[in-house]
Structure formats: C-alpha cells, structure tokens
XYZ file of C-alpha atoms in Angstrom:
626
model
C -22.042 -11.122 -6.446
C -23.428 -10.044 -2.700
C -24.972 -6.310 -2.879
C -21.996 -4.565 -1.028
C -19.307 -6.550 -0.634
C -19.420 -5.515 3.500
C -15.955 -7.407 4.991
C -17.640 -7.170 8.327
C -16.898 -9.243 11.703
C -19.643 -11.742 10.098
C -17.961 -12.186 6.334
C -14.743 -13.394 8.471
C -16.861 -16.111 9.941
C -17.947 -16.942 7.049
C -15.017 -17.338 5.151
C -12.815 -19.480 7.801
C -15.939 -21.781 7.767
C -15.384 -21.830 3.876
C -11.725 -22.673 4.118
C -12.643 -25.168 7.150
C -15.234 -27.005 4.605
C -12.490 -27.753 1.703
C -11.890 -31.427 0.976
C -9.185 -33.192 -1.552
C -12.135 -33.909 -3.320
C -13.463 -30.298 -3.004
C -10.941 -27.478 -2.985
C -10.895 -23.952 -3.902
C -9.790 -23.327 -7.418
C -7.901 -20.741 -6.173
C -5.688 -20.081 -3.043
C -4.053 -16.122 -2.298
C -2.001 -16.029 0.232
C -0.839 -12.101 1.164
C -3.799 -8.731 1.624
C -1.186 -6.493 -0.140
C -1.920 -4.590 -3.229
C -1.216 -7.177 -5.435
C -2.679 -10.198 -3.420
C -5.943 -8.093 -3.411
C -5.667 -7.739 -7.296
C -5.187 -11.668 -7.738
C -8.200 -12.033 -5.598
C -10.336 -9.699 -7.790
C -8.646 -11.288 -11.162
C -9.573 -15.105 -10.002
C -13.037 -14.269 -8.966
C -14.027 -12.620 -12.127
C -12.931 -15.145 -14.121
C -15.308 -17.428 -12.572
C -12.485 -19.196 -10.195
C -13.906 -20.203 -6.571
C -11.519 -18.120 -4.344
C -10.195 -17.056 -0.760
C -7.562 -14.385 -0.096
C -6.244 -14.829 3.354
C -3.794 -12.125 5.139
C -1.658 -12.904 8.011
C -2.370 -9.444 9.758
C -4.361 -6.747 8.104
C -4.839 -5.920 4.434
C -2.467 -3.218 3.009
C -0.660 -3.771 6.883
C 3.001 -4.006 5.088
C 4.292 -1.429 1.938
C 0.684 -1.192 0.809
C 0.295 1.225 2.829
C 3.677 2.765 3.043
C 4.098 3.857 -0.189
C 4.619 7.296 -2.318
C 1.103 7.184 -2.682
C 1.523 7.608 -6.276
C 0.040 5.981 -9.730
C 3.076 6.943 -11.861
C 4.941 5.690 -14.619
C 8.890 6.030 -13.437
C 10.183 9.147 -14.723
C 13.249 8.060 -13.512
C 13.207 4.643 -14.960
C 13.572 5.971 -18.601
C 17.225 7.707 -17.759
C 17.871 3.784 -16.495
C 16.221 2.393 -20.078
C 13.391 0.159 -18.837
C 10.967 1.192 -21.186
C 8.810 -1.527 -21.103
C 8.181 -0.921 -17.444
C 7.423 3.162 -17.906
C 4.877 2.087 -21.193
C 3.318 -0.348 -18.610
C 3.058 1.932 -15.878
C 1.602 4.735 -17.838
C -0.871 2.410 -19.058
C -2.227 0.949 -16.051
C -2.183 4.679 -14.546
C -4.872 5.612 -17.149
C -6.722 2.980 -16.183
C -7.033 3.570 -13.130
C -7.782 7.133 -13.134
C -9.943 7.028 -15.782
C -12.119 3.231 -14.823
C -10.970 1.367 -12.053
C -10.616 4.067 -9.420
C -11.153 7.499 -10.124
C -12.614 8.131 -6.694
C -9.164 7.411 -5.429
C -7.176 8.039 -8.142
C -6.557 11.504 -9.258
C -3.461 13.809 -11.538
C -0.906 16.043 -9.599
C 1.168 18.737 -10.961
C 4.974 18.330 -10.656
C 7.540 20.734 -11.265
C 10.891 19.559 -12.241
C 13.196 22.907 -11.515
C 16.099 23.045 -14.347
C 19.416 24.206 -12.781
C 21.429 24.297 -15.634
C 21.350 25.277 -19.438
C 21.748 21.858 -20.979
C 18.839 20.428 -18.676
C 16.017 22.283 -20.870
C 16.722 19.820 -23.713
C 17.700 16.322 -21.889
C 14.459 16.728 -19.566
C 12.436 18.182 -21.835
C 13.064 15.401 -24.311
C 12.460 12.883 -22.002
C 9.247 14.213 -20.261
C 8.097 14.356 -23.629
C 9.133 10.780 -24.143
C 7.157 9.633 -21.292
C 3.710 11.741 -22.309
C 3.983 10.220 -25.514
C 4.751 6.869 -24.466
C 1.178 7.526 -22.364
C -0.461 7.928 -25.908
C -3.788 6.689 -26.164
C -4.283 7.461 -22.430
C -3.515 11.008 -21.990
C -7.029 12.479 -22.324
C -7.415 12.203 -17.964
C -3.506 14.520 -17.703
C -2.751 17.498 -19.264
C 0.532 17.364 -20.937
C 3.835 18.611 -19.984
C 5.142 22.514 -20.431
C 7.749 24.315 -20.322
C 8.667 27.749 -17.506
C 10.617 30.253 -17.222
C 11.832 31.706 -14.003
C 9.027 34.397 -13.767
C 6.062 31.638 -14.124
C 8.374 29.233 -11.265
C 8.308 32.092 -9.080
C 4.790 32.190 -9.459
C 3.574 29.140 -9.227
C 6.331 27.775 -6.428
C 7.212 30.743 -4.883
C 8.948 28.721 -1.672
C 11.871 27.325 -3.840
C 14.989 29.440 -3.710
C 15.470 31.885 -6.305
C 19.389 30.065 -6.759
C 17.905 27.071 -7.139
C 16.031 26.877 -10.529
C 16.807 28.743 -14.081
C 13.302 26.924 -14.769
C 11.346 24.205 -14.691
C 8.997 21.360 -16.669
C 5.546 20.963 -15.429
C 4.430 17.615 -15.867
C 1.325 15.593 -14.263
C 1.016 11.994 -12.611
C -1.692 10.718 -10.139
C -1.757 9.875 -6.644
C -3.608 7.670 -4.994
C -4.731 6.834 -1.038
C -3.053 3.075 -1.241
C -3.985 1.777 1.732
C -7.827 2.226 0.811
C -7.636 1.257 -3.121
C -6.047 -2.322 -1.030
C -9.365 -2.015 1.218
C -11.556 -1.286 -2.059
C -9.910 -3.923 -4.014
C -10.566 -6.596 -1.184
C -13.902 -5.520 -1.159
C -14.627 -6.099 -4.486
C -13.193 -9.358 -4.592
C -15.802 -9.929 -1.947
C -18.563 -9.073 -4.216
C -17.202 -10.936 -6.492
C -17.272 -14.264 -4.384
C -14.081 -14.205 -2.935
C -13.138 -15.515 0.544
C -11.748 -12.876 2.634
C -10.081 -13.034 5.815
C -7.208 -10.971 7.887
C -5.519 -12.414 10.939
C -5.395 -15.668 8.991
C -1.333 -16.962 8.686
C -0.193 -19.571 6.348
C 1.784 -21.700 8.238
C 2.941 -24.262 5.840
C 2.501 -25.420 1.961
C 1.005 -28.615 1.784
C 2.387 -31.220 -0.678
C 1.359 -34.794 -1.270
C 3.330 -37.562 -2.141
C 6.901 -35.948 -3.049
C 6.204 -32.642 -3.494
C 8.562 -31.933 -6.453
C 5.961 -34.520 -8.193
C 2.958 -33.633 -7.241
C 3.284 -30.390 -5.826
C 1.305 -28.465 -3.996
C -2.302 -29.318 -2.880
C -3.575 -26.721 -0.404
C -1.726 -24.884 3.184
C -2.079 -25.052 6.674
C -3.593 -21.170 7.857
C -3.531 -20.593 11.365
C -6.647 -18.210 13.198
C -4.277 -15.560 14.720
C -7.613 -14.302 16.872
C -8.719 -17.979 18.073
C -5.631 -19.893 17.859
C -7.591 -22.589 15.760
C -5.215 -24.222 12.380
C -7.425 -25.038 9.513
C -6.315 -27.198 6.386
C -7.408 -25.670 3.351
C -7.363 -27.525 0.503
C -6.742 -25.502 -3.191
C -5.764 -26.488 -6.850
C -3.656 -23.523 -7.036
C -2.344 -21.208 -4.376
C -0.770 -17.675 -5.480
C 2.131 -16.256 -3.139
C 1.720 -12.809 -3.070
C 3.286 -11.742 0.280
C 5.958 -9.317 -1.152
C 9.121 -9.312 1.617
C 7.766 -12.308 3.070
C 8.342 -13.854 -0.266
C 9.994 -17.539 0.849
C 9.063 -17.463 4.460
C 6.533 -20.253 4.341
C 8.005 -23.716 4.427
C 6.676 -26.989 2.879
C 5.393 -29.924 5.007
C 5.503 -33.303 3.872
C 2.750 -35.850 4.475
C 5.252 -37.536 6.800
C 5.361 -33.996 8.369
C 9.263 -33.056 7.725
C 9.394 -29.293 6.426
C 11.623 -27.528 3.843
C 12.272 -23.928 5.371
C 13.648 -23.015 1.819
C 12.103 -24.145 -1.287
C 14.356 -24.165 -4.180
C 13.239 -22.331 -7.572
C 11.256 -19.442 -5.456
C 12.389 -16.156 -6.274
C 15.098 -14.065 -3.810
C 13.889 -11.195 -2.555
C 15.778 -7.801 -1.016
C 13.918 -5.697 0.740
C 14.855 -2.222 0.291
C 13.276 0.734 3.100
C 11.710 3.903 1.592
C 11.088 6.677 4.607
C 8.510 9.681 4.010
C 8.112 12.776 5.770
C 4.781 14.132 6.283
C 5.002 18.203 6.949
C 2.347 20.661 6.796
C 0.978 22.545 3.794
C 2.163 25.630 4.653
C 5.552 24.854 5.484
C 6.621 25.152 1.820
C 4.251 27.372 -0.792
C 3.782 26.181 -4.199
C 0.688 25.095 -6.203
C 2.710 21.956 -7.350
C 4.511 18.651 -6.061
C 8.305 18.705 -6.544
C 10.774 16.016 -7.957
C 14.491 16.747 -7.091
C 17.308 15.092 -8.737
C 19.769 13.507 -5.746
C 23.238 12.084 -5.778
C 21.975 8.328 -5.641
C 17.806 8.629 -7.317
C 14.949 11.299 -6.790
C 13.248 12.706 -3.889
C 9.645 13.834 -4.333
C 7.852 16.800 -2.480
C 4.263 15.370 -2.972
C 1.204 17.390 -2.183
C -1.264 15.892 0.248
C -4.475 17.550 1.581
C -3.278 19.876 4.420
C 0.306 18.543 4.038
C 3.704 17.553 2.137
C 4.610 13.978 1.789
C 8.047 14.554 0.996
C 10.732 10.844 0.182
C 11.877 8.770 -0.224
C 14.753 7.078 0.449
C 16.063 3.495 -1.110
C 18.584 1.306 1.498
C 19.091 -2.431 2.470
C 17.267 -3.630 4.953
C 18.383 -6.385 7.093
C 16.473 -6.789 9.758
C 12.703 -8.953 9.896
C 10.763 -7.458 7.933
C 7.746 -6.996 10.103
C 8.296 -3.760 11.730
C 10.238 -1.308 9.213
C 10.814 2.052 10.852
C 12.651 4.866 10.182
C 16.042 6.377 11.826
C 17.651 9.646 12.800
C 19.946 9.253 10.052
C 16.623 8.400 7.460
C 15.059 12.048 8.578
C 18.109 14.183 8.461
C 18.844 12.899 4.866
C 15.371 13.955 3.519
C 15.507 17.073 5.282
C 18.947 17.713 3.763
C 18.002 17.098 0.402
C 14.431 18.986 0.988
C 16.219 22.021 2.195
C 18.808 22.269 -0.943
C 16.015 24.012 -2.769
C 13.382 25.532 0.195
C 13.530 28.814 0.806
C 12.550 28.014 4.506
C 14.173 25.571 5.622
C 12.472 22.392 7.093
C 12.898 21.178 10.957
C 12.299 17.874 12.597
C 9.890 20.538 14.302
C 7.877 20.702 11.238
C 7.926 16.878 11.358
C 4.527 15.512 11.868
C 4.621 12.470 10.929
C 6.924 9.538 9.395
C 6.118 6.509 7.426
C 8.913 3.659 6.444
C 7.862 0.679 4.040
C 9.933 -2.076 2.411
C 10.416 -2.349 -1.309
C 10.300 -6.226 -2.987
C 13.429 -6.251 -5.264
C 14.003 -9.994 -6.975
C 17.885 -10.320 -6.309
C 19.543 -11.168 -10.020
C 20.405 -13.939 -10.449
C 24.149 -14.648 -9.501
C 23.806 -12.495 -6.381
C 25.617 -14.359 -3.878
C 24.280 -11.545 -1.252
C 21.393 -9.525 -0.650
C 22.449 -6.346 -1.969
C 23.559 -4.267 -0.514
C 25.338 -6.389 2.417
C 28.959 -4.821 1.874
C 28.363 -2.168 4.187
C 27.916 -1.965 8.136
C 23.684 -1.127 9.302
C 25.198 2.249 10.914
C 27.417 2.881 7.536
C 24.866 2.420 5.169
C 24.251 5.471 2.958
C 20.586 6.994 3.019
C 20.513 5.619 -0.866
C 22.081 2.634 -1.671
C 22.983 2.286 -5.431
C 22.417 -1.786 -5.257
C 18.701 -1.348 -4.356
C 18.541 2.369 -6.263
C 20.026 0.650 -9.201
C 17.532 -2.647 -9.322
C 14.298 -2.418 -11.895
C 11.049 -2.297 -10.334
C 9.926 -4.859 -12.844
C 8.122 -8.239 -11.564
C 8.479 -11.728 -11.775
C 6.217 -14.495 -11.499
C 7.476 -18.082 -11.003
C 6.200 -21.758 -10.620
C 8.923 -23.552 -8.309
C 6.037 -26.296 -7.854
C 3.301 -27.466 -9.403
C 0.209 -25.569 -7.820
C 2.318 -22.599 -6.423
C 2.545 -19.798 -8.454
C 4.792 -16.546 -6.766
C 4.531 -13.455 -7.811
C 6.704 -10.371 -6.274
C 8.470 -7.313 -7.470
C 7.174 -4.500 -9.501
C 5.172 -1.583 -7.971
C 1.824 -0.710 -6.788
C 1.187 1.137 -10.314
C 1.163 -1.998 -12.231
C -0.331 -4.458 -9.374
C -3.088 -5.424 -12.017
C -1.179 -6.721 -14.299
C 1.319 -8.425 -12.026
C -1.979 -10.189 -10.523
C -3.160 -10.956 -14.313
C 0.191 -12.505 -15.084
C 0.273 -14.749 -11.834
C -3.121 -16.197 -12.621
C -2.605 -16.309 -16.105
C 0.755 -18.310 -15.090
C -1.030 -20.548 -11.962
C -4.266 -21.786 -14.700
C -1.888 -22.814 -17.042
C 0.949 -24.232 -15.801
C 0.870 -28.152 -15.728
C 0.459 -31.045 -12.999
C -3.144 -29.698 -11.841
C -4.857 -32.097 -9.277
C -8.348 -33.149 -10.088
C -10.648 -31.613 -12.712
C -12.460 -28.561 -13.227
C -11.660 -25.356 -14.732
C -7.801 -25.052 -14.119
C -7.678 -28.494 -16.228
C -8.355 -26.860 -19.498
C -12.169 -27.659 -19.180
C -15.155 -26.761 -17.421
C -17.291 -29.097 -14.924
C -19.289 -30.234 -18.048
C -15.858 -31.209 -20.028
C -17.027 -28.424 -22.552
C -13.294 -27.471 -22.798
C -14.032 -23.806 -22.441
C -11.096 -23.413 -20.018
C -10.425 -20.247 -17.950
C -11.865 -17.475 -19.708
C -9.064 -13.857 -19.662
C -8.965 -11.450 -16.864
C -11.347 -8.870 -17.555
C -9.967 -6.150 -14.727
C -8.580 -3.694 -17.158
C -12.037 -1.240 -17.101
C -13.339 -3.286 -14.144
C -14.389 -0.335 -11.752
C -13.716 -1.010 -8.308
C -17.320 -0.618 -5.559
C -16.538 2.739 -5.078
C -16.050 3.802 -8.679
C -19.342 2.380 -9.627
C -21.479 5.354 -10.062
C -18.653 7.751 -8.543
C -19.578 10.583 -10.968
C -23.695 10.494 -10.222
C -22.135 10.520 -6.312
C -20.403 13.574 -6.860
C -22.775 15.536 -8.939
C -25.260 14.525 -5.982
C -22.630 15.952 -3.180
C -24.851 19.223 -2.137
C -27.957 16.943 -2.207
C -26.291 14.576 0.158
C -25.756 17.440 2.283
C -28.389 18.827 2.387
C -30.469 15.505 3.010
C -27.928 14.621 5.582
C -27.481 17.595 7.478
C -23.444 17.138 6.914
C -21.287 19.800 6.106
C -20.962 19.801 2.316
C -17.187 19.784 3.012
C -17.466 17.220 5.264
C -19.565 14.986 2.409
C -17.079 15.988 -0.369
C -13.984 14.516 1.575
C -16.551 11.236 2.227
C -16.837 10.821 -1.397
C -12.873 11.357 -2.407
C -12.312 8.565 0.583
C -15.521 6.382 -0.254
C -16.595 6.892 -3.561
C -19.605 5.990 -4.537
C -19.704 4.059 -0.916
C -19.703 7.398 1.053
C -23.759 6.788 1.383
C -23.134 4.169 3.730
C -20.983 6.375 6.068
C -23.559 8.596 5.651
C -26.333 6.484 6.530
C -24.764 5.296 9.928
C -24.087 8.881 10.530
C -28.348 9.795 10.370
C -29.210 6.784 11.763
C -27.381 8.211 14.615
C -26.187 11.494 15.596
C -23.864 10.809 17.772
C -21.431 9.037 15.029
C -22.256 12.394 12.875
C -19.733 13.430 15.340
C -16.167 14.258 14.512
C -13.583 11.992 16.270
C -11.073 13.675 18.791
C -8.127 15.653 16.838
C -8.885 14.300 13.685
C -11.261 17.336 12.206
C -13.115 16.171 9.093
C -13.300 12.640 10.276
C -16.599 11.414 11.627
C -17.371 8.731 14.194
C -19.094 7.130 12.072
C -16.205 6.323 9.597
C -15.054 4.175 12.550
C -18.016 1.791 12.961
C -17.827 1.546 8.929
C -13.959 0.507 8.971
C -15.591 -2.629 11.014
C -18.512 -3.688 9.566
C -17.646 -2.707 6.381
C -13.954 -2.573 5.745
C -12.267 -5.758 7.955
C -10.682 -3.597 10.822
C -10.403 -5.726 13.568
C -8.192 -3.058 15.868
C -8.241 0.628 17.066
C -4.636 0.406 14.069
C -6.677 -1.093 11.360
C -9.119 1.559 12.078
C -7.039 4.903 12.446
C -4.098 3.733 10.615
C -4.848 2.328 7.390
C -8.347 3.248 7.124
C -8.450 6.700 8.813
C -4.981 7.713 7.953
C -4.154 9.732 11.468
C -1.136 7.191 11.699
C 0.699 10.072 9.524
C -1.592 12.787 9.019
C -2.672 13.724 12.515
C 0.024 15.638 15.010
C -0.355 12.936 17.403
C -0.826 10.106 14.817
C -4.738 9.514 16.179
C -3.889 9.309 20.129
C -6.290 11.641 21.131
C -8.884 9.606 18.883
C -8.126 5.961 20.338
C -10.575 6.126 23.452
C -13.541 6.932 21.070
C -12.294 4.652 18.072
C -12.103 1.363 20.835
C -15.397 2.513 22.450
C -17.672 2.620 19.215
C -16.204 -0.505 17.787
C -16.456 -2.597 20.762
C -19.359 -3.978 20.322
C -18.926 -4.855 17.425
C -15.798 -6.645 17.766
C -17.314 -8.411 21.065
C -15.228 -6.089 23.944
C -15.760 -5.625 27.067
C -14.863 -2.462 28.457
C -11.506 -3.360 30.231
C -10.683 -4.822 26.674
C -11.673 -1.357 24.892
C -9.575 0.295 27.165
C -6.243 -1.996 26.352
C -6.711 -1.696 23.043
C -6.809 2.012 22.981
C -3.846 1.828 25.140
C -1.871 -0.418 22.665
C -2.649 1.961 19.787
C -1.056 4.672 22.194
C 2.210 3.278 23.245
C 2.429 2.160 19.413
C 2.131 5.812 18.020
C 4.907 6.511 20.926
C 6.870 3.993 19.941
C 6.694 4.899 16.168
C 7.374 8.498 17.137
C 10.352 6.886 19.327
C 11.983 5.747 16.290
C 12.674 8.913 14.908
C 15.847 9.420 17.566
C 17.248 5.663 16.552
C 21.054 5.833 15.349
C 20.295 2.520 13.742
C 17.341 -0.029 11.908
C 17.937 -2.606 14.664
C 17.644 0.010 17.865
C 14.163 1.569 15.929
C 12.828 -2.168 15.820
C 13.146 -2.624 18.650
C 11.125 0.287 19.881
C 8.636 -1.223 18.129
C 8.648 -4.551 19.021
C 8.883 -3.571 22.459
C 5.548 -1.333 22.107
C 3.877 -4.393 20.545
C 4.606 -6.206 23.909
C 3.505 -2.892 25.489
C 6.332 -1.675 26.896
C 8.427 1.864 25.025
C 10.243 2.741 28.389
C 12.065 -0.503 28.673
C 13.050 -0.557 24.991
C 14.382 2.743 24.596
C 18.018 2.673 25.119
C 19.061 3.651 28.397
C 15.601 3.865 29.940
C 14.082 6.439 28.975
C 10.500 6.881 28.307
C 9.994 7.322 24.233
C 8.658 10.977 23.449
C 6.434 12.263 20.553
C-alpha cells in the first residue's frame, strides 16, 4: 500500500507500463473496465482481497452519471410504495456504512420534509416512513428518526412553502453525498491499495482465444486516448462496469473477426435524470423537500449556498456520451417546484443544470428499449417504463472471464462491486493458475479470501475526526481562513493537509480562483497531481464542482485553472490557452442546451462545442448564450 495513493501525471505512466508488461503467462488477476462509482468500488474490492489489479476509464473517472446524480446516499423511499424491499433494506444498510465508516467526510444526514396534503396521508406516510427507519435498524444511531408536524411547526421550519399546500408534514433524514469526489476517493484508495489506475485509457475490444464461447475471455485491447498508442493487456478476469455503455465493446477473435453484440450480456436502457441548481435563498426552509408527482418524486435537496432541485426519469435514445438537458426538462421541474413555493422559481433563478443517464437492465421479454412508443419531442418529462423499472442490479457471466455488472444505484455500489467479484473468482473456465483457481501460488488452496470493504474507510476518512477536531489549529498554522479550512476538510477529509501544504509552500496558490470564492488555487494543482485530472473539466467540473455551482459554471476560473496546471500536464502556453478556451465554449454550449426543443438538437450543441464550435451548432446560427 503506497503512502497516499497520489493518481498524479506519474501514477498514469506507471500504470500503462503495467498493463504494457502483461503476458499470457503473466496477467493481471483482475481487469475493470469503467471509472464510475461502481468500477471504482470493484477496483477497491479486488485489491483488498489480495487480487493484482488495474481499473482503466475511457475518459475521466466519475465523467458519466457518477457525477450527475441526486447526490444522495438514500434508501428509496419511494421504492417501498413499489414493494422492493430487499432493495430499500440494502440501501439503508450500505447508507450507514458509509456515513458512519467508509466516508463520513463526504457523507453526511439531511432533513426532509414530506408536506401531507390530505387527511388520510398522516397514516399511509407515516406508516411507511416508519417502515423504512425501522428497516434501517441496527444502523440508525448516525440519523435521527422520523417525526411528525403540524402546520404551525411547517410554517416554521419551511416557511417558503405555500400555506395551501401542506396540512403537515413528516420529517425524516437521509444523507447526501459529493459523488463525483467519493468516485475520486474511491479510485484513490484502490491506488493505495495496489491498483492500476488510469483515465483516457478505452477498451477497444475483448480478447478471446480459441472460440471464445470455450475459452472465453483472456485479456482486451485499451487504446491511449492522449498518445494514440493500443496496448494488449492480458487478465484472468475482466469486470464490465461501464453502466450505459454496458455492450458497447465487441469481441475480437484471434483470426481478428469481431462480434459487435455478444449474446448473454445484459440490455441496458438508459433513462435521463435533469437537476436544477438554484440559489439558497430562492426558497427558505431549514429542510430538503420530497414532492409526490403524477409519474415518481421530485426532490428539493439542500446544497451549500444552493437548491439542487430533480429529477426527472425519460428514455433516452440518443449516444449516450453527451446527455443534456432540454427546454421541455427545465419547465417540468420548475412546474412541479412551483406547485408548492410560495415564490415562484424562474429560469432566471437557474444557475446551473446537470443531466445524467440512469442504467436500467431491460426485463427480459422487452422487445424494445422502453420507452420507444413515443416520438423524442412527445415524450413526457416522466416516463412510467423507466419510472416504473427497479433500481436493483444484476451481475452476469456471458463468457468465461467476463463478469458484467450494471444497474442498481450509487447507494449500494459496494455491494454491486462485492457481488461482481464475488461472481468473476468463482465462476468456472479460469486460464492458468493462481488465486482465481481456487488456490494460492503455493497450491495451499486458500482461495480468494471475502471482500472486506464494508468498514473499509476510504483515504480521506482515515483519521477524519482527529482532522476536524484539529480545524482551528490548521488555521491557525496555515494562515487560512478557518472557513476556508473547514470546507477543505468536508471536500478532502483527512487529505485536506495536502491542499494545505501546497497552499504554504506557496502563497500564491493560497489564492482563491476567479468567481469561485472559497476555492483556492491550490485545489487545482492537487486535482493533478493528486486526483487524475488531466483537463481544465476534470479539474473544475468534477473535482471543483463550478460546472453547476458557479453562475458561470467556472468560466471566469479557466485561464488560472490551465495556467497552474500546465506544467504539470507538459503545456505550452498556446496549449494552456486552448484548453481554457475549450472549457469555455463547453460551459456555453452546456448553458446552450437549456433552449433545445429536443435531446437530439441539445447533443448536438454539445458535440459541436467538443469540436469547438457553439455558433455553428445552434440552430439557425446563432451564437449559444449563458
């Protein structure tokens, strides 16, 4: 285990080199294809079980729905009116973990009100919020417990809701989480662990010897996305865990034919959830909201200085890459929003919009992906066939030495990565010996010893509560703001020292960066050397969350961002300067989006600002505006 776990320009190296160096007579134990969420949890699992290990990520970890979420650890409130109790017990369990162990740092309860409209609600949602504390038993010492309110303490504690709108409410608690860093903590610790990490590194191909349906599969081909170089990579198990990209990787044969489609791999729908990002004073209550809709539930989520309010559930048919959200997305929040707000909500008040896609395993008998019976433009905001479909996961072996795992949600991506592995160790036709044969080097027969993640705490939960009792000292020392260090340790955990460090090591990254108040320069240089970033996006986007949380999405901040890090990342200046420049007409594109009539027209604002150019995208020829 290396002393930090740093995922810096030279760990990168280091791990293509590793993957370069595999042999038939040599592989990796383990192969994990997709940076996700859950690809970053099979990482972890394999390495601490004592498995050799690389995680490789096509573009940047937590780049798709990791870090498009609700942001929230939760256990499906809504999924016990549909019956899944297994799913809500699992949930609630894994939340509990990882508030109270794995990452508390990042992890932490939120008050929700649930306003009651009408008489007979008291007892049907009462009943079943008290179903799901109970069902939490065992783990509800880190959440308080549900209660009941009359109008007077609703008023009080939410006094933005309409009067009209409530006769009173439940309080109950979940957790929220920042998901694109517990991805970027949880790839980290794999690192410490052992694992291989790299980003920008596709799978192009399974690899099969002999017939495939045989033998199976004996390692991929991954393609360098930054030099262009294809490595074989040679593994005794690889673990799909790519989400909506489930099924786009074809076999090769040895006599280099492909399969595009390999049969016995699960179907996958993807289904787009929109948020809304407002500010905190737009709405005035000391509590998150969930609202009952037509179709499923919209939640009003506190965040910092602002609302995340979504989301929405609907078929999406284009590629998957760029998700974005339309004119018709925005207006349908809004609408819903507004039904209980006593101030009504603008696309003024709009700061900032996020659109992910949900990985829902098509039953079995589907001729369609759901949802295809209606036109893109017709689709409702909430589609009942993706609404409607569990959240639950699957994992499936449609070769020997593949494994797939996809579904679920990001609460229970620890035990979705503990089933996979538990499911690609033992399943049969393993080439060669060693551990995933049932016995060790030695022939001991010890096997593959259990996953051990449950109370694994991630690098920044490792001595998070000495961190926190030490905040004022840290300030102090540091000559930081003690706000400034408090919102480095709910970021960084027990990490924040490093930012820190780089900070008094020099002043001018104990700067903050342009627009983004609270954020420090230095948080920058850290998101390379530390964290993987390899752009000015992987930097203010998923690790600096300006993307949603800034009023210009981190435009202002791009210059500085490109600047600091390009040394690092071996720029010259004229490259700096373009890759500022992308970040900018990306943020306009993304803010572009928001005026599409349809998913098609708002991907192709952003595909058009990936080949930087908005103005000839938009429709008609106009420049896109923020």
């Amino acid at each position: 285990m290396t002393a930090t776990g740093a995922l810096g320009p030279a760990s990168r190296d280091h791990a293509l080199a590793a993957l370069a160096a595999t042999t038939p007579e040599h592989p990796l134990d383990v192969l994990v294809i997709g940076g996700g969420v859950v690809g970053a949890g099979t990482a972890l699992d394999t390495a601490t079980r004592g498995l050799s290990t690389a995680l490789v990520e096509a573009t940047d970890y937590a780049w798709g729905t990791s870090s498009r979420s609700s942001k929230l650890v939760h256990g499906g409130l809504r999924y016990l009116e549909m019956l899944d109790f297994p799913l809500v017990h699992e949930a609630l369990r894994e939340r509990g973990r990882l508030v109270e162990d794995i990452a508390p740092h990042l992890v932490r309860p939120v008050p929700f009100l649930y306003p009651l409209s009408k008489p007979w609600e008291r007892p049907y949602v009462g009943a079943g919020v008290a179903l799901y504390d109970g069902m939490a038993a065992g783990r509800t010492g880190h959440l308080p417990v549900h209660k009941h309110l009359g109008r007077a303490a609703v008023a009080r504690m939410a006094p933005g809701l309409k009067p009209e709108a409530y006769l009173g409410a439940i309080r109950y608690y979940d957790a929220q989480v920042d998901d694109a860093r517990l991805v970027i903590e949880l790839v980290r610790t794999a690192a410490a662990h052992g694992t291989h990490c790299a980003s920008r590194a596709e799978v192009t191909a399974y690899l099969g010897a002999g017939s495939a349906s045989e033998e199976g599969i004996t390692g991929v081909e991954v393609l360098d996305r930054e030099s262009g170089r294809r490595l074989t990579v040679h593994a005794r198990r690889v673990i799909n865990a790519t989400g909506v990209w489930t099924g786009s990787i074809p076999l090769r044969h040895p006599n280099g034919t492909e399969e595009p489609v390999i049969a016995g791999m699960p179907r996958v729908t993807a289904a787009k959830g929109i948020h809304l990002v407002v500010p905190r004073d737009r709405f005035t209550s000391t509590s998150g909201l969930i609202l009952r809709t037509e179709k499923s539930v919209l939640f009003v989520i506190p965040w910092g200085r602002h609302w995340i309010i979504g989301t929405t559930d609907t078929p999406w048919r284009e590629a998957v890459d760029q998700p974005a959200a339309t004119s018709g997305d925005i207006d349908y929040v809004l609408e819903r929003a507004n039904a209980v707000l006593t101030t009504p909500l603008t696309r003024a008040d709009v700061i900032g919009v996020f659109a992910g896609l949900r990985p829902l395993v098509t039953p079995a008998g589907e001729d369609q992906p759901l949802g295809d019976t209606a036109a893109p433009s017709e689709a409702p905001a909430t589609s009942p066939a993706t609404a409607k479909v569990s959240r639950e996961h699957v994992v499936a072996t449609p070769l020997p030495g593949l494994t797939v795992v996809t579904g679920g949600k990001l609460t229970t991506y620890r035990t979705m990565a503990a089933d996979a592995v538990d499911a690609a160790v033992g399943s049969a036709g393993a080439r060669g010996t060693g551990p995933l044969t049932g016995q060790d080097e030695t022939g001991s027969g010890e096997g593959v010893p259990a996953s051990c993640t449950a109370e694994l705490p991630l690098l920044g939960a490792q001595g998070w509560t000495p961190a926190w009792n030490r905040r004022l000292l840290l300030a102090s020392e540091s000559g930081l703001p003690a706000a400034t260090v408090e919102s480095l340790l709910h970021r960084y955990g027990s990490g924040a020292p490093e930012v820190i460090a780089l900070a008094v090591a020099e002043p001018e990254l104990a700067e903050e960066l342009p627009g983004l108040p609270g954020h420090l320069a230095a948080e920058a240089v850290h998101a390379v050397t530390h964290e993987g970033a390899r752009s000015v996006q992987d930097v203010l986007a998923r690790r600096i969350r300006a993307v949603f949380e800034a009023d210009d999405a981190g435009a202002a901040a791009a210059e500085s961002v490109a600047r600091r890090v390009a040394p690092l990342l071996g720029w010259d200046a004229e490259r700096a300067s373009a890759e500022a420049e992308r970040y900018r007409q990306w943020t306009q594109a993304q803010r572009a989006t928001q005026d599409a009539a349809t998913d098609a027209e708002a991907q192709d604002l952003l595909l058009a600002s990936s080949r930087g150019s908005v103005r000839d995208a938009s429709r008609g020829g106009r420049p896109a505006s923020a």
